Coordinates of C-alpha atoms and ligand atoms in Angstrom, one line a residue:
M5 CA 9.5 -22.4 8.1
S6 CA 10.9 -20.0 10.8
A7 CA 9.0 -20.2 14.0
V8 CA 6.5 -17.3 14.1
F9 CA 7.6 -15.7 17.4
D10 CA 11.3 -15.8 16.3
H11 CA 10.6 -14.5 12.8
V12 CA 12.7 -11.5 11.9
E13 CA 9.5 -9.6 10.9
F14 CA 7.5 -10.7 13.9
D15 CA 7.7 -7.3 15.7
H16 CA 5.4 -8.2 18.6
H17 CA 2.3 -9.1 16.5
E18 CA -0.7 -9.4 18.8
Q19 CA -2.1 -12.4 16.9
V20 CA -1.2 -14.5 13.8
V21 CA -3.9 -16.8 12.6
F22 CA -3.3 -19.7 10.2
A23 CA -6.7 -20.4 8.6
H24 CA -7.5 -23.6 6.7
D25 CA -10.6 -25.2 5.2
H26 CA -10.3 -28.7 3.9
Q27 CA -13.3 -28.6 1.5
T28 CA -12.2 -25.5 -0.4
G29 CA -8.4 -25.9 0.2
L30 CA -8.3 -22.4 1.9
R31 CA -4.8 -21.6 3.1
A32 CA -4.6 -18.1 4.6
I33 CA -2.6 -16.3 7.2
I34 CA -4.2 -13.3 9.0
G35 CA -1.8 -11.0 10.9
I36 CA -3.0 -8.7 13.6
H37 CA -0.1 -6.4 14.4
N38 CA -1.6 -3.8 16.7
T39 CA -5.0 -2.8 17.9
F40 CA -4.1 0.2 20.1
L41 CA -6.0 2.6 17.9
G42 CA -8.9 0.3 16.9
P43 CA -9.6 -3.0 15.2
A44 CA -6.9 -4.2 12.9
A45 CA -7.7 -3.2 9.3
G46 CA -6.0 -4.0 6.1
G47 CA -6.4 -5.7 2.7
V48 CA -6.6 -9.3 1.7
R49 CA -3.8 -10.2 -0.7
M50 CA -4.1 -13.3 -2.9
A51 CA -0.8 -14.5 -4.4
N52 CA 1.0 -17.6 -5.5
Y53 CA 3.7 -17.7 -2.9
A54 CA 6.6 -19.9 -3.6
N55 CA 6.4 -21.3 0.0
M56 CA 4.8 -20.7 3.4
D57 CA 7.7 -18.7 4.7
D58 CA 7.3 -16.1 1.9
A59 CA 3.6 -15.9 2.7
L60 CA 4.3 -15.4 6.4
T61 CA 7.0 -12.8 5.8
D62 CA 4.7 -10.9 3.5
V63 CA 1.8 -10.9 6.0
L64 CA 3.9 -9.8 8.9
R65 CA 5.5 -7.0 7.0
L66 CA 2.3 -5.8 5.5
S67 CA 0.3 -5.9 8.7
R68 CA 2.9 -3.9 10.6
G69 CA 2.9 -1.4 7.7
M70 CA -0.9 -1.1 8.1
S71 CA -0.5 -0.2 11.8
Y72 CA 1.9 2.6 10.8
K73 CA -0.2 3.6 7.8
N74 CA -3.5 3.8 9.8
A75 CA -1.8 5.7 12.7
L76 CA -0.2 8.4 10.5
A77 CA -3.4 8.7 8.4
G78 CA -5.2 9.7 11.6
I79 CA -7.9 7.0 11.5
P80 CA -9.1 5.0 14.4
L81 CA -7.9 1.6 13.2
G82 CA -5.1 -0.7 14.1
G83 CA -3.0 -2.7 11.6
G84 CA -3.7 -6.1 10.1
K85 CA -3.5 -8.0 6.8
A86 CA -4.5 -11.3 5.3
V87 CA -2.7 -13.3 2.7
L88 CA -4.5 -16.0 0.8
I89 CA -2.2 -18.5 -0.8
G90 CA -3.1 -19.4 -4.4
N91 CA -3.1 -18.2 -7.9
P92 CA -5.8 -15.4 -8.2
K93 CA -6.4 -16.2 -11.9
A94 CA -6.7 -20.0 -11.5
D95 CA -7.6 -20.9 -7.9
K96 CA -10.3 -18.5 -6.9
T97 CA -13.8 -19.8 -6.3
P98 CA -16.8 -18.3 -4.6
Q99 CA -16.6 -21.1 -2.0
L100 CA -12.9 -20.2 -1.3
M101 CA -13.9 -16.6 -0.7
Q102 CA -16.7 -17.7 1.6
A103 CA -14.3 -19.9 3.6
L104 CA -12.1 -16.9 4.0
G105 CA -15.1 -15.0 5.2
R106 CA -15.8 -17.6 7.9
A107 CA -12.2 -17.3 9.1
I108 CA -12.5 -13.5 9.3
Q109 CA -15.8 -13.9 11.1
G110 CA -14.1 -16.1 13.7
L111 CA -12.0 -13.2 14.7
A112 CA -15.2 -11.4 15.8
G113 CA -14.2 -8.0 14.4
R114 CA -10.6 -7.9 15.6
Y115 CA -9.6 -7.9 11.9
L116 CA -11.5 -5.9 9.2
A117 CA -10.8 -7.0 5.7
A118 CA -10.6 -4.9 2.5
E119 CA -9.3 -5.4 -1.0
D120 CA -5.6 -5.7 -2.0
V121 CA -3.6 -7.2 -4.9
G122 CA -5.3 -10.2 -6.5
M123 CA -8.7 -9.4 -5.1
T124 CA -11.8 -7.7 -6.6
L125 CA -15.0 -6.0 -5.6
A126 CA -16.9 -9.2 -6.5
D127 CA -14.6 -11.2 -4.1
M128 CA -15.4 -8.8 -1.3
E129 CA -19.1 -9.4 -1.9
E130 CA -18.5 -13.2 -1.6
I131 CA -16.6 -12.8 1.6
A132 CA -19.4 -10.6 2.9
L133 CA -21.8 -13.5 2.6
E134 CA -20.1 -15.0 5.7
T135 CA -18.9 -11.9 7.7
N136 CA -19.8 -8.3 8.4
H137 CA -16.2 -7.5 8.9
V138 CA -15.3 -6.7 5.3
F139 CA -15.2 -3.4 3.6
G140 CA -14.4 -1.8 0.2
R141 CA -17.8 -3.1 -0.9
D142 CA -20.2 -2.3 -3.7
P143 CA -20.9 1.5 -3.9
K144 CA -24.4 0.6 -5.2
A145 CA -25.2 -0.7 -1.7
G146 CA -23.9 2.5 -0.1
F147 CA -20.3 1.3 0.5
G148 CA -17.1 2.9 -0.5
G149 CA -16.3 0.6 -3.5
E150 CA -12.8 0.1 -4.9
P151 CA -10.3 2.0 -2.8
S152 CA -7.8 2.4 -5.6
P153 CA -9.0 5.8 -7.0
M154 CA -8.6 7.3 -3.5
T155 CA -5.2 5.7 -3.2
A156 CA -4.2 7.2 -6.5
L157 CA -5.4 10.6 -5.4
G158 CA -3.2 10.4 -2.2
V159 CA -0.2 9.4 -4.3
L160 CA -0.8 12.3 -6.7
L161 CA -1.0 14.9 -3.9
S162 CA 2.2 13.3 -2.3
I163 CA 4.1 13.6 -5.6
K164 CA 3.1 17.3 -5.8
T165 CA 4.3 17.8 -2.2
C166 CA 7.7 16.1 -3.1
V167 CA 8.0 18.2 -6.3
R168 CA 7.3 21.4 -4.4
R169 CA 9.8 20.6 -1.8
F170 CA 12.6 19.2 -3.9
M171 CA 12.2 21.0 -7.2
G172 CA 10.5 24.2 -6.0
R173 CA 7.7 23.7 -8.5
D174 CA 4.0 24.4 -7.7
D175 CA 2.7 22.4 -10.7
L176 CA 3.5 19.3 -12.6
R177 CA 3.7 20.7 -16.1
G178 CA 6.5 19.1 -17.9
V179 CA 7.6 17.1 -14.8
R180 CA 8.7 13.6 -15.9
V181 CA 7.2 10.7 -14.0
A182 CA 7.9 7.0 -14.4
V183 CA 5.0 4.8 -13.2
Q184 CA 5.9 1.2 -12.5
G185 CA 2.7 -0.8 -12.8
A186 CA -0.5 0.1 -14.7
G187 CA -2.9 -1.7 -12.4
A188 CA -5.8 -0.2 -10.5
V189 CA -3.7 2.5 -8.8
G190 CA -0.9 3.0 -11.4
A191 CA -3.3 3.5 -14.3
D192 CA -5.5 6.0 -12.4
L193 CA -2.4 7.8 -11.1
A194 CA -1.0 8.1 -14.7
R195 CA -4.3 9.5 -16.0
Q196 CA -4.4 12.2 -13.2
L197 CA -0.7 13.0 -13.8
G198 CA -1.3 13.4 -17.5
Q199 CA -4.3 15.7 -16.7
D200 CA -2.0 17.8 -14.6
G201 CA 0.5 18.2 -17.5
A202 CA 3.2 15.7 -16.3
E203 CA 5.1 13.7 -18.9
V204 CA 4.2 10.1 -18.1
L205 CA 6.2 7.0 -18.8
I206 CA 4.6 3.7 -17.7
A207 CA 5.4 0.0 -17.7
D208 CA 3.5 -3.2 -16.8
M209 CA 4.1 -6.9 -17.3
D210 CA 0.8 -6.8 -19.2
S211 CA 1.7 -4.7 -22.2
A212 CA -1.9 -4.1 -23.3
R213 CA -2.6 -2.6 -19.9
A214 CA 0.5 -0.4 -20.1
Q215 CA -0.5 0.8 -23.5
A216 CA -4.1 1.6 -22.4
A217 CA -2.8 3.6 -19.4
A218 CA -0.2 5.4 -21.5
D219 CA -2.9 6.4 -24.0
A220 CA -5.2 7.7 -21.2
A221 CA -2.3 9.7 -19.8
G222 CA -1.1 11.0 -23.1
G223 CA 2.2 9.3 -22.2
Q224 CA 4.5 6.6 -23.4
V225 CA 5.1 2.9 -22.6
L226 CA 8.5 1.9 -21.4
S227 CA 9.7 -1.7 -20.9
V228 CA 9.5 -3.3 -17.5
D229 CA 13.3 -3.6 -17.4
D230 CA 13.8 0.1 -18.2
I231 CA 11.2 1.8 -16.0
L232 CA 13.1 1.9 -12.7
C233 CA 16.2 3.5 -14.1
A234 CA 14.3 5.9 -16.5
D235 CA 15.7 9.5 -16.7
V236 CA 12.8 11.2 -14.9
D237 CA 12.1 13.6 -12.1
V238 CA 9.8 11.2 -10.2
L239 CA 9.7 7.4 -9.9
A240 CA 6.3 6.2 -8.8
P241 CA 6.4 2.5 -7.9
C242 CA 2.9 1.1 -8.2
A243 CA 3.5 -2.6 -8.6
L244 CA 5.7 -4.6 -6.2
G245 CA 7.3 -4.3 -2.8
A246 CA 11.1 -4.5 -2.2
I247 CA 12.0 -2.7 -5.4
L248 CA 14.4 -0.3 -3.7
N249 CA 17.3 -2.5 -3.0
D250 CA 21.1 -2.9 -3.5
V251 CA 20.7 -3.7 -7.2
T252 CA 18.2 -1.0 -8.2
I253 CA 19.2 2.0 -6.0
P254 CA 22.6 2.6 -7.7
K255 CA 20.8 2.7 -11.1
L256 CA 18.0 5.1 -10.2
R257 CA 18.0 8.4 -12.1
S258 CA 15.0 10.1 -10.5
K259 CA 15.2 12.9 -7.9
I260 CA 12.2 11.6 -6.1
V261 CA 10.6 8.2 -5.3
C262 CA 7.0 8.5 -4.4
G263 CA 4.4 5.8 -5.2
A264 CA 1.7 3.4 -4.0
A265 CA 3.5 0.0 -3.7
N266 CA 3.7 -1.3 -0.1
N267 CA 7.1 -2.0 1.5
Q268 CA 9.2 -0.5 -1.3
L269 CA 12.4 -0.5 0.8
A270 CA 13.8 -4.0 0.7
E271 CA 15.4 -3.4 4.0
P272 CA 15.3 -0.4 6.4
R273 CA 18.9 0.5 5.5
H274 CA 17.8 1.3 1.9
G275 CA 16.2 4.5 3.1
Q276 CA 19.7 5.7 4.0
A277 CA 21.0 4.4 0.6
L278 CA 18.4 6.6 -1.2
A279 CA 19.4 9.6 0.9
E280 CA 23.1 9.1 0.1
R281 CA 22.2 9.2 -3.6
G282 CA 20.4 12.5 -2.9
I283 CA 16.9 11.0 -3.7
L284 CA 13.9 12.2 -1.8
Y285 CA 11.7 9.3 -0.6
G286 CA 8.1 9.7 0.3
P287 CA 7.5 6.9 2.8
D288 CA 5.2 4.4 1.1
Y289 CA 2.6 3.9 3.8
V290 CA 2.1 7.7 4.3
V291 CA 1.7 8.2 0.5
N292 CA -0.6 5.3 -0.2
A293 CA -3.1 5.8 2.7
G294 CA -6.0 7.1 0.5
G295 CA -7.5 3.6 0.1
I296 CA -7.6 2.8 3.8
I297 CA -8.9 6.3 4.6
N298 CA -11.8 5.5 2.2
V299 CA -12.3 2.2 4.0
S300 CA -12.3 3.9 7.4
Y301 CA -15.3 6.0 6.5
E302 CA -17.1 2.8 5.5
V303 CA -16.3 1.3 8.8
S304 CA -17.6 4.3 10.6
G305 CA -21.0 3.6 8.9
E306 CA -21.0 7.2 7.6
Y307 CA -19.5 6.8 4.1
D308 CA -19.2 10.2 2.5
A309 CA -16.9 10.6 -0.5
T310 CA -16.4 14.4 0.1
K311 CA -15.2 13.8 3.6
V312 CA -12.9 11.1 2.3
V313 CA -11.3 13.5 -0.2
E314 CA -10.9 16.2 2.5
H315 CA -9.2 13.6 4.7
I316 CA -6.8 12.6 1.9
Q317 CA -6.0 16.2 1.4
R318 CA -4.3 16.1 4.8
I319 CA -1.6 13.6 3.6
P320 CA 0.6 16.4 2.2
K321 CA 0.7 18.1 5.6
T322 CA 1.9 14.8 7.3
L323 CA 4.5 14.4 4.6
E324 CA 5.7 17.9 5.0
Q325 CA 6.1 17.4 8.8
I326 CA 8.1 14.2 8.1
F327 CA 10.4 15.9 5.6
E328 CA 10.9 18.9 8.1
E329 CA 11.8 16.7 11.0
A330 CA 14.0 14.6 8.9
A331 CA 15.9 17.6 7.6
D332 CA 16.1 19.2 11.1
E333 CA 17.5 16.0 12.7
G334 CA 19.6 14.7 9.8
L335 CA 17.4 11.5 9.6
T336 CA 15.7 9.9 6.6
P337 CA 12.0 10.3 6.0
D338 CA 11.2 6.6 6.5
V339 CA 12.9 6.6 9.9
V340 CA 11.0 9.7 11.0
A341 CA 7.7 8.3 9.8
D342 CA 8.3 5.0 11.7
R343 CA 9.1 6.9 14.8
M344 CA 6.0 9.0 14.6
A345 CA 3.9 5.9 13.9
Q346 CA 5.4 4.0 16.8
R347 CA 4.6 6.8 19.2
L348 CA 1.0 6.8 18.0
I349 CA 0.5 3.1 18.5
G350 CA 2.0 3.1 22.0
R351 CA 5.2 1.4 21.0
S352 CA 7.8 4.0 21.8
Ligands
NAI4 P1 -2.9 -4.2 -9.3 O1 -2.8 -5.7 -9.0 O2 -4.2 -3.7 -9.8 O3 -1.8 -3.7 -10.2 C1 -0.4 -4.1 -10.1 C2 0.1 -4.0 -11.5 O4 1.5 -4.2 -11.5 C3 -0.4 -5.2 -12.4 O5 -0.9 -4.6 -13.6 C4 0.8 -6.0 -12.7 O6 0.8 -6.6 -14.0 C5 1.9 -5.0 -12.6 N1 3.3 -5.5 -12.3 C6 3.6 -6.6 -11.6 N2 5.0 -6.7 -11.6 C7 5.4 -5.7 -12.4 C8 6.7 -5.3 -12.8 N3 7.8 -6.0 -12.4 N4 6.9 -4.2 -13.6 C9 5.8 -3.5 -14.0 N5 4.5 -3.9 -13.6 C10 4.4 -4.9 -12.9 O7 -2.6 -3.6 -7.9 P2 -3.0 -2.1 -7.3 O8 -4.2 -2.2 -6.6 O9 -2.8 -1.1 -8.5 O10 -1.8 -1.8 -6.3 C11 -0.5 -1.5 -6.7 C12 0.4 -1.4 -5.5 O11 -0.1 -0.4 -4.6 C13 0.5 -2.7 -4.7 O12 1.8 -2.9 -4.2 C14 -0.5 -2.5 -3.6 O13 -0.1 -3.3 -2.4 C15 -0.3 -1.0 -3.3 N6 -1.4 -0.4 -2.7 C16 -2.7 -0.5 -3.3 C17 -3.8 0.1 -2.7 C18 -5.1 0.1 -3.4 O14 -6.0 0.9 -3.0 N7 -5.3 -0.7 -4.5 C19 -3.7 0.8 -1.4 C20 -2.3 0.8 -0.9 C21 -1.3 0.2 -1.5

């Protein structure tokens, strides 16, 4: 495993914690990238990483992304992330979640946890038995609940912004959108796109899930292999990171890429590769901030869904500003977004 300080994704993380519990087998890494704006906040991801190096790379990239996301979303939180190593379908137990809760509690509020891929609302409640520093909790208890509908709303508004800018269209009627991933965010996004008159194509590894989402959106299922290069106006990646790479970019046929998945660019240079193909890219962490905006209102202790929606409605303005600066300076939107975020977290 690469040494942490020399890791190519280290980027001056303030703290990286390796948490273990011998009774439950807990193996987790918590990355605290930057706390300039407030305590580091970001989701817990549970995944069956092939090795420790993959888990470390993931947590470092994701926690830096959270610093940038929270800064550009205008919320008083820093950036952090936790990865829990294991199969979410086979290895999850209440005791494991509680052990993670104790590890989070040990950080005394420097890291605030929420839900990410492989975790559920019920898991958040188990973690909460051991720590107060966990959010995205049950709405019946006055918390914000699943962040994914708010994430989907932010993605929808971002797609509309990109369509307005690049296609000169004020509505989505007849606009063709390919959604990769029919999970919590992708399915909800597809439904909202369908309601707005878009033509939705959707794919998921789980074909039943893809079909249900397509039905709800009045759209069609496409195969997992075909979705990225579908002949559409907009590609909305809502599954995995690193899907914009040397192999996929030459095959894309969309005019716009705008979706929820974190870390869509395999490497920073892929932002330029998209621009060279004439594709408008909505920087992922700007587009997908709805969920963490929801969490931030929980953290403030004054959860109010109306205020959350109003805050999410500001994402298009940030996106417009990024596109404007990028056009004025001949830069790509991802470079401009990173630069804005670095200024806000005291790194420029
Ligand atoms: P999820 O786990 O509910 O859904 C992901 C879906 O992608 C699953 O249905 C899975 O079967 C599918 N999938 C995996 N590989 C695929 C492939 N190669 N082709 C097609 N489908 C594939 O996750 P969720 O919550 O919907 O998140 C989606 C993405 O958005 C993730 O990258 C996540 O990090 C990101 N995100 C989610 C937020 C949220 O509020 N849930 C907030 C910000 C980002």
